[in-house]
Amino acid sequence: MAMKYEVLVEVSLREGIADPQGATIERSLPALGFESIESVRVGKAIRFRIQADDASSAKSTVQQVCERLLANPVIEDTAITITEATTGDAK
Amino acid sequence: MAMKYEVLVEVSLREGIADPQGATIERSLPALGFESIESVRVGKAIRFRIQADDASSAKSTVQQVCERLLANPVIEDTAITITEATTGDAK
């Protein structure tokens, strides 16, 4: 029987790739009184539900989705987290 | 002595707020052969390092940063994860 899984894909810029969004946040912080924060990097957190036979087949599908659609492997890394969906129903 | 913590802030659109980026990904998937994915939502994953006396003071500072800069509480939720930095040095 097919199972439902909750997936989180964190897409982050690879080390050494410029992150202007993160740099802008970092520059703004001292003006707001936050002096103790550094190395700000902004990535994407993509969440969805997937139906698959088991966790390993879900993971392999998610890896393909990352490569083909969600991330640009030249400049981005992905981290995949898969958990069994708590409720049985789909939506 | 001040400690360093690694912080992950996941900023996601609140339930009911339209997510055109997620909808576009979801519509593209069947054309690529992925039929089993639904409820795609795209948020931000913001990572940084913070120096603080302890984890609870780090968390309270991060909550303020979220409210004042990283998220719009009218349409966005935030989830904060704090872990002790593994290496002692800052950069």
Coordinates of N, CA, C and O in Angstrom, one line a residue, chain A residues 4 10 25 29 32 34 36-51 61 64-65 68-70 90, chain B residues 4 10 25 29 32 34 36-51 61 64-65 68-70 90:
Chain A
K4 N 2.1 7.9 2.6 CA 2.3 9.4 2.4 C 3.5 9.8 3.2 O 3.6 9.4 4.4
E10 N 15.8 21.5 1.8 CA 16.5 22.8 2.0 C 17.5 23.0 0.9 O 18.4 22.2 0.7
I25 N 20.9 41.2 4.8 CA 20.4 41.0 6.2 C 21.5 41.3 7.2 O 21.3 42.0 8.2
L29 N 21.6 44.2 10.4 CA 21.4 43.8 11.8 C 21.9 44.8 12.8 O 21.3 45.2 13.8
L32 N 19.8 47.6 13.8 CA 18.6 47.3 14.6 C 19.0 46.9 16.1 O 18.2 46.4 16.9
F34 N 21.4 44.4 16.8 CA 21.9 43.0 16.9 C 23.3 43.0 16.4 O 23.6 43.1 15.2
S36 N 25.6 40.5 17.4 CA 26.3 39.2 17.6 C 26.0 38.2 16.6 O 26.2 37.0 16.8
I37 N 25.6 38.6 15.4 CA 25.2 37.6 14.4 C 26.1 37.8 13.2 O 26.4 38.9 12.8
E38 N 26.5 36.6 12.6 CA 27.4 36.6 11.4 C 27.1 35.5 10.5 O 26.3 34.6 10.9
S39 N 27.7 35.5 9.4 CA 27.6 34.4 8.4 C 26.1 34.1 8.0 O 25.7 32.9 8.0
V40 N 25.4 35.1 7.7 CA 24.0 34.9 7.3 C 23.9 34.4 5.9 O 24.5 34.9 5.0
R41 N 23.2 33.3 5.7 CA 23.0 32.7 4.3 C 21.5 32.4 4.2 O 20.8 31.9 5.1
V42 N 20.9 32.8 3.0 CA 19.5 32.6 2.8 C 19.3 31.5 1.7 O 19.9 31.6 0.6
G43 N 18.6 30.5 2.0 CA 18.2 29.5 1.1 C 16.7 29.3 1.0 O 16.0 30.1 1.5
K44 N 16.3 28.2 0.4 CA 14.9 27.9 0.2 C 14.5 26.7 1.0 O 15.3 25.8 1.2
A45 N 13.3 26.7 1.6 CA 12.8 25.6 2.3 C 11.5 25.2 1.6 O 10.5 25.9 1.7
I46 N 11.6 24.1 0.9 CA 10.5 23.6 0.1 C 9.8 22.4 0.8 O 10.5 21.4 1.0
R47 N 8.6 22.5 1.0 CA 7.9 21.4 1.7 C 6.8 20.8 0.8 O 6.1 21.6 0.1
F48 N 6.6 19.5 0.8 CA 5.5 18.9 0.0 C 5.2 17.5 0.6 O 5.9 17.0 1.5
R49 N 4.2 17.0 0.0 CA 3.8 15.6 0.4 C 4.0 14.7 -0.8 O 3.7 15.1 -2.0
I50 N 4.5 13.5 -0.6 CA 4.7 12.5 -1.7 C 4.1 11.2 -1.3 O 4.1 10.8 -0.1
Q51 N 3.6 10.5 -2.3 CA 3.0 9.2 -2.1 C 4.0 8.2 -2.7 O 4.5 8.4 -3.8
T61 N 12.8 9.4 -5.4 CA 12.0 10.3 -6.2 C 12.4 11.7 -5.9 O 12.5 12.6 -6.8
Q64 N 15.5 12.9 -7.5 CA 15.3 13.2 -8.9 C 14.7 14.6 -9.1 O 15.0 15.4 -10.0
V65 N 13.6 14.9 -8.2 CA 12.9 16.2 -8.4 C 13.9 17.3 -8.1 O 13.9 18.3 -8.7
R68 N 16.2 17.7 -11.1 CA 15.6 18.2 -12.4 C 14.8 19.5 -12.3 O 14.6 20.2 -13.3
L69 N 14.4 19.9 -11.0 CA 13.5 21.0 -10.9 C 13.9 22.0 -9.8 O 13.9 23.2 -10.0
L70 N 14.2 21.5 -8.6 CA 14.2 22.4 -7.5 C 15.5 23.1 -7.3 O 15.6 24.2 -6.7
A90 N -5.0 12.8 2.2 CA -4.0 13.4 1.3 C -3.9 14.9 1.5 O -2.8 15.5 1.6
Chain B
K4 N 29.0 30.2 20.9 CA 28.5 30.3 19.5 C 27.4 29.3 19.2 O 27.5 28.1 19.6
E10 N 13.3 28.8 9.7 CA 12.5 28.5 8.5 C 11.3 29.4 8.5 O 10.5 29.4 9.4
I25 N 5.7 25.1 -9.1 CA 6.4 23.8 -9.0 C 5.4 22.7 -9.2 O 5.7 21.7 -9.9
L29 N 5.4 19.5 -12.2 CA 5.9 18.1 -11.9 C 5.3 17.0 -12.8 O 6.1 16.2 -13.2
L32 N 7.2 16.4 -15.9 CA 8.5 15.8 -15.8 C 8.4 14.3 -15.3 O 9.4 13.7 -15.1
F34 N 6.5 13.3 -12.6 CA 6.3 13.1 -11.1 C 4.9 13.3 -10.8 O 4.4 14.5 -10.8
S36 N 3.2 12.0 -8.1 CA 2.8 11.6 -6.7 C 3.0 12.7 -5.7 O 3.0 12.4 -4.5
I37 N 3.2 13.9 -6.1 CA 3.6 15.0 -5.2 C 2.5 16.0 -5.2 O 1.9 16.4 -6.2
E38 N 2.2 16.5 -4.0 CA 1.1 17.5 -3.8 C 1.5 18.5 -2.6 O 2.4 18.2 -1.9
S39 N 0.7 19.5 -2.5 CA 0.8 20.5 -1.4 C 2.2 21.1 -1.3 O 2.8 21.1 -0.3
V40 N 2.7 21.5 -2.5 CA 4.1 22.1 -2.5 C 4.0 23.6 -1.9 O 3.2 24.4 -2.4
R41 N 4.9 23.9 -1.0 CA 4.9 25.2 -0.4 C 6.4 25.6 -0.3 O 7.3 24.8 0.1
V42 N 6.7 26.8 -0.8 CA 8.1 27.3 -0.8 C 8.3 28.4 0.3 O 7.5 29.4 0.3
G43 N 9.2 28.2 1.1 CA 9.6 29.2 2.2 C 11.1 29.5 2.1 O 11.7 29.1 1.2
K44 N 11.5 30.2 3.1 CA 12.9 30.5 3.2 C 13.6 29.8 4.3 O 13.0 29.5 5.4
A45 N 14.9 29.4 4.1 CA 15.7 28.8 5.1 C 16.9 29.7 5.3 O 17.8 29.8 4.5
I46 N 16.9 30.4 6.5 CA 17.9 31.4 6.8 C 18.8 30.8 7.9 O 18.3 30.4 8.9
R47 N 20.1 30.7 7.6 CA 21.1 30.2 8.5 C 22.1 31.2 8.9 O 22.5 32.0 8.1
F48 N 22.4 31.3 10.2 CA 23.5 32.2 10.6 C 24.1 31.7 11.9 O 23.6 30.7 12.5
R49 N 25.1 32.4 12.4 CA 25.8 32.1 13.7 C 25.5 33.2 14.6 O 25.5 34.4 14.2
I50 N 25.3 32.9 15.9 CA 25.0 34.0 16.9 C 25.9 33.7 18.1 O 26.1 32.5 18.4
Q51 N 26.3 34.7 18.7 CA 27.1 34.6 19.9 C 26.2 35.0 21.1 O 25.5 36.1 21.0
T61 N 17.0 36.3 21.4 CA 17.5 37.3 20.4 C 17.0 36.9 19.0 O 16.6 37.8 18.2
Q64 N 13.5 38.0 18.3 CA 13.4 39.4 18.0 C 13.8 39.7 16.6 O 13.2 40.5 15.9
V65 N 14.9 39.0 16.1 CA 15.4 39.2 14.8 C 14.3 38.8 13.8 O 14.1 39.5 12.8
R68 N 11.5 41.5 13.8 CA 11.9 42.8 13.3 C 12.4 42.8 11.9 O 12.4 43.8 11.2
L69 N 12.9 41.7 11.4 CA 13.6 41.7 10.1 C 13.3 40.6 9.2 O 13.1 40.8 8.0
L70 N 13.3 39.3 9.7 CA 13.3 38.2 8.8 C 11.9 37.8 8.3 O 11.8 37.2 7.2
A90 N 35.1 31.7 15.0 CA 33.9 32.4 14.6 C 33.5 32.2 13.1 O 32.4 31.9 12.8

